GROMACS .gro file of C-alpha atoms in nm:
model
  169
    1UNK     CA    1   0.466   0.214  -1.448
    2UNK     CA    2   0.726   0.487  -1.409
    3UNK     CA    3   1.092   0.409  -1.467
    4UNK     CA    4   1.162   0.514  -1.104
    5UNK     CA    5   0.915   0.255  -0.973
    6UNK     CA    6   1.066  -0.010  -1.200
    7UNK     CA    7   1.409   0.073  -1.061
    8UNK     CA    8   1.278   0.063  -0.701
    9UNK     CA    9   1.132  -0.281  -0.766
   10UNK     CA   10   1.448  -0.403  -0.937
   11UNK     CA   11   1.657  -0.286  -0.641
   12UNK     CA   12   1.426  -0.467  -0.399
   13UNK     CA   13   1.465  -0.790  -0.596
   14UNK     CA   14   1.842  -0.743  -0.603
   15UNK     CA   15   1.865  -0.675  -0.227
   16UNK     CA   16   1.649  -0.966  -0.120
   17UNK     CA   17   1.634  -1.229  -0.392
   18UNK     CA   18   1.259  -1.249  -0.326
   19UNK     CA   19   0.976  -1.258  -0.576
   20UNK     CA   20   0.757  -0.945  -0.583
   21UNK     CA   21   0.441  -0.833  -0.757
   22UNK     CA   22   0.493  -0.537  -0.985
   23UNK     CA   23   0.320  -0.206  -0.941
   24UNK     CA   24   0.005  -0.143  -1.142
   25UNK     CA   25   0.069  -0.066  -1.511
   26UNK     CA   26  -0.050   0.292  -1.453
   27UNK     CA   27   0.139   0.343  -1.127
   28UNK     CA   28   0.325   0.670  -1.104
   29UNK     CA   29   0.560   0.853  -0.871
   30UNK     CA   30   0.320   1.146  -0.916
   31UNK     CA   31   0.074   0.975  -0.677
   32UNK     CA   32  -0.059   1.186  -0.392
   33UNK     CA   33  -0.177   0.886  -0.190
   34UNK     CA   34   0.033   0.586  -0.092
   35UNK     CA   35  -0.177   0.291   0.021
   36UNK     CA   36   0.019   0.036   0.219
   37UNK     CA   37  -0.144  -0.302   0.263
   38UNK     CA   38   0.002  -0.599   0.449
   39UNK     CA   39   0.136  -0.840   0.188
   40UNK     CA   40   0.055  -0.972  -0.159
   41UNK     CA   41  -0.041  -1.321  -0.040
   42UNK     CA   42  -0.393  -1.464  -0.063
   43UNK     CA   43  -0.504  -1.189  -0.302
   44UNK     CA   44  -0.553  -1.105  -0.665
   45UNK     CA   45  -0.185  -1.008  -0.675
   46UNK     CA   46  -0.097  -1.376  -0.668
   47UNK     CA   47  -0.285  -1.422  -0.996
   48UNK     CA   48  -0.212  -1.091  -1.171
   49UNK     CA   49   0.140  -1.052  -1.026
   50UNK     CA   50   0.054  -0.684  -0.969
   51UNK     CA   51  -0.031  -0.472  -0.667
   52UNK     CA   52  -0.333  -0.311  -0.825
   53UNK     CA   53  -0.681  -0.176  -0.765
   54UNK     CA   54  -0.775  -0.366  -1.080
   55UNK     CA   55  -0.709  -0.710  -0.934
   56UNK     CA   56  -1.000  -0.951  -0.932
   57UNK     CA   57  -1.043  -1.001  -0.557
   58UNK     CA   58  -1.262  -0.867  -0.274
   59UNK     CA   59  -0.989  -0.640  -0.138
   60UNK     CA   60  -0.937  -0.456  -0.467
   61UNK     CA   61  -1.311  -0.437  -0.540
   62UNK     CA   62  -1.385  -0.296  -0.196
   63UNK     CA   63  -1.110  -0.036  -0.236
   64UNK     CA   64  -1.234   0.068  -0.582
   65UNK     CA   65  -1.589   0.103  -0.451
   66UNK     CA   66  -1.482   0.326  -0.162
   67UNK     CA   67  -1.254   0.536  -0.383
   68UNK     CA   68  -1.537   0.594  -0.632
   69UNK     CA   69  -1.771   0.705  -0.351
   70UNK     CA   70  -1.536   0.990  -0.260
   71UNK     CA   71  -1.455   1.069  -0.623
   72UNK     CA   72  -1.078   1.016  -0.609
   73UNK     CA   73  -0.917   0.937  -0.942
   74UNK     CA   74  -0.721   0.611  -0.924
   75UNK     CA   75  -0.421   0.774  -1.094
   76UNK     CA   76  -0.369   0.974  -0.772
   77UNK     CA   77  -0.312   0.654  -0.575
   78UNK     CA   78  -0.016   0.417  -0.550
   79UNK     CA   79  -0.085   0.075  -0.402
   80UNK     CA   80   0.190  -0.124  -0.231
   81UNK     CA   81   0.249  -0.371   0.053
   82UNK     CA   82   0.454  -0.332   0.369
   83UNK     CA   83   0.578  -0.692   0.347
   84UNK     CA   84   0.614  -0.650  -0.026
   85UNK     CA   85   0.735  -0.994  -0.139
   86UNK     CA   86   0.546  -1.313  -0.204
   87UNK     CA   87   0.585  -1.610   0.031
   88UNK     CA   88   0.732  -1.421   0.326
   89UNK     CA   89   0.706  -1.531   0.685
   90UNK     CA   90   0.577  -1.217   0.851
   91UNK     CA   91   0.747  -1.138   1.178
   92UNK     CA   92   0.850  -0.832   1.373
   93UNK     CA   93   1.220  -0.908   1.323
   94UNK     CA   94   1.185  -0.798   0.959
   95UNK     CA   95   0.996  -0.477   1.032
   96UNK     CA   96   1.301  -0.249   1.030
   97UNK     CA   97   1.407  -0.371   0.686
   98UNK     CA   98   1.061  -0.340   0.530
   99UNK     CA   99   1.009   0.000   0.695
  100UNK     CA  100   1.333   0.121   0.536
  101UNK     CA  101   1.201   0.007   0.197
  102UNK     CA  102   0.879   0.205   0.250
  103UNK     CA  103   1.091   0.508   0.344
  104UNK     CA  104   1.277   0.470   0.013
  105UNK     CA  105   0.946   0.456  -0.173
  106UNK     CA  106   0.818   0.766   0.007
  107UNK     CA  107   1.128   0.955  -0.101
  108UNK     CA  108   1.048   0.876  -0.465
  109UNK     CA  109   0.703   1.039  -0.447
  110UNK     CA  110   0.731   1.419  -0.485
  111UNK     CA  111   0.355   1.485  -0.466
  112UNK     CA  112   0.276   1.255  -0.175
  113UNK     CA  113   0.025   1.408   0.069
  114UNK     CA  114  -0.104   1.110   0.268
  115UNK     CA  115  -0.017   0.751   0.349
  116UNK     CA  116  -0.300   0.510   0.428
  117UNK     CA  117  -0.200   0.208   0.634
  118UNK     CA  118  -0.437  -0.089   0.604
  119UNK     CA  119  -0.454  -0.346   0.883
  120UNK     CA  120  -0.301  -0.409   1.223
  121UNK     CA  121   0.016  -0.592   1.113
  122UNK     CA  122   0.089  -0.322   0.859
  123UNK     CA  123   0.036  -0.054   1.124
  124UNK     CA  124   0.282  -0.230   1.355
  125UNK     CA  125   0.541  -0.241   1.078
  126UNK     CA  126   0.484   0.121   0.974
  127UNK     CA  127   0.564   0.228   1.329
  128UNK     CA  128   0.928   0.185   1.222
  129UNK     CA  129   0.931   0.422   0.923
  130UNK     CA  130   1.123   0.748   0.953
  131UNK     CA  131   0.876   0.954   0.747
  132UNK     CA  132   1.134   1.229   0.691
  133UNK     CA  133   0.887   1.419   0.470
  134UNK     CA  134   0.641   1.433   0.762
  135UNK     CA  135   0.355   1.298   0.549
  136UNK     CA  136   0.016   1.253   0.718
  137UNK     CA  137  -0.050   0.889   0.801
  138UNK     CA  138  -0.402   0.748   0.835
  139UNK     CA  139  -0.498   0.404   0.963
  140UNK     CA  140  -0.771   0.190   0.814
  141UNK     CA  141  -0.894  -0.164   0.854
  142UNK     CA  142  -0.758  -0.412   0.606
  143UNK     CA  143  -1.013  -0.416   0.321
  144UNK     CA  144  -1.008  -0.795   0.284
  145UNK     CA  145  -1.316  -0.994   0.380
  146UNK     CA  146  -1.144  -1.104   0.702
  147UNK     CA  147  -1.031  -0.751   0.789
  148UNK     CA  148  -1.378  -0.613   0.733
  149UNK     CA  149  -1.515  -0.855   0.994
  150UNK     CA  150  -1.338  -0.659   1.269
  151UNK     CA  151  -1.562  -0.445   1.489
  152UNK     CA  152  -1.624  -0.105   1.332
  153UNK     CA  153  -1.435  -0.181   1.011
  154UNK     CA  154  -1.731  -0.119   0.780
  155UNK     CA  155  -1.768   0.232   0.927
  156UNK     CA  156  -1.396   0.310   0.950
  157UNK     CA  157  -1.296   0.227   0.590
  158UNK     CA  158  -1.529   0.483   0.424
  159UNK     CA  159  -1.437   0.745   0.685
  160UNK     CA  160  -1.069   0.694   0.608
  161UNK     CA  161  -1.127   0.743   0.235
  162UNK     CA  162  -1.331   1.057   0.309
  163UNK     CA  163  -1.035   1.189   0.510
  164UNK     CA  164  -0.800   1.108   0.221
  165UNK     CA  165  -1.025   1.303  -0.017
  166UNK     CA  166  -1.027   1.603   0.220
  167UNK     CA  167  -0.647   1.599   0.248
  168UNK     CA  168  -0.574   1.581  -0.124
  169UNK     CA  169  -0.843   1.821  -0.249
   0.00000   0.00000   0.00000
């Protein structure tokens, strides 16, 4: 993980006092794709303590499978969560704060071309970002088993990753 991402994470911990997963070991500010999921709860991040495509859970496996289908190298992707801390009560009152933290992360990523927002609650929170770099934002169903039960989710997720591939290549 880049020193800049370590510092971002350290600052988040300092600001909030919350417990956070770390970024993937190979995470880099050079990422072209920022994937924003809902939160690290009820996922492989609880076991690995990392927000990673390499977690051992259905969400990470489904993401890896879709990414492989469109031939995107995982080193081009940075995974994170809108409600980034463990054990948070998710509510709209906190959206402005968490949106400002995503804005700070976006500013760290010089090569960022697209942001993929996974799930309805994440989308509602991301409504509050400033996106000063004017980065393209795509929506996708949450890739968890529950999220994939939504109508049309199994068609939408691969289409979103195809769009990501077209944007970055």
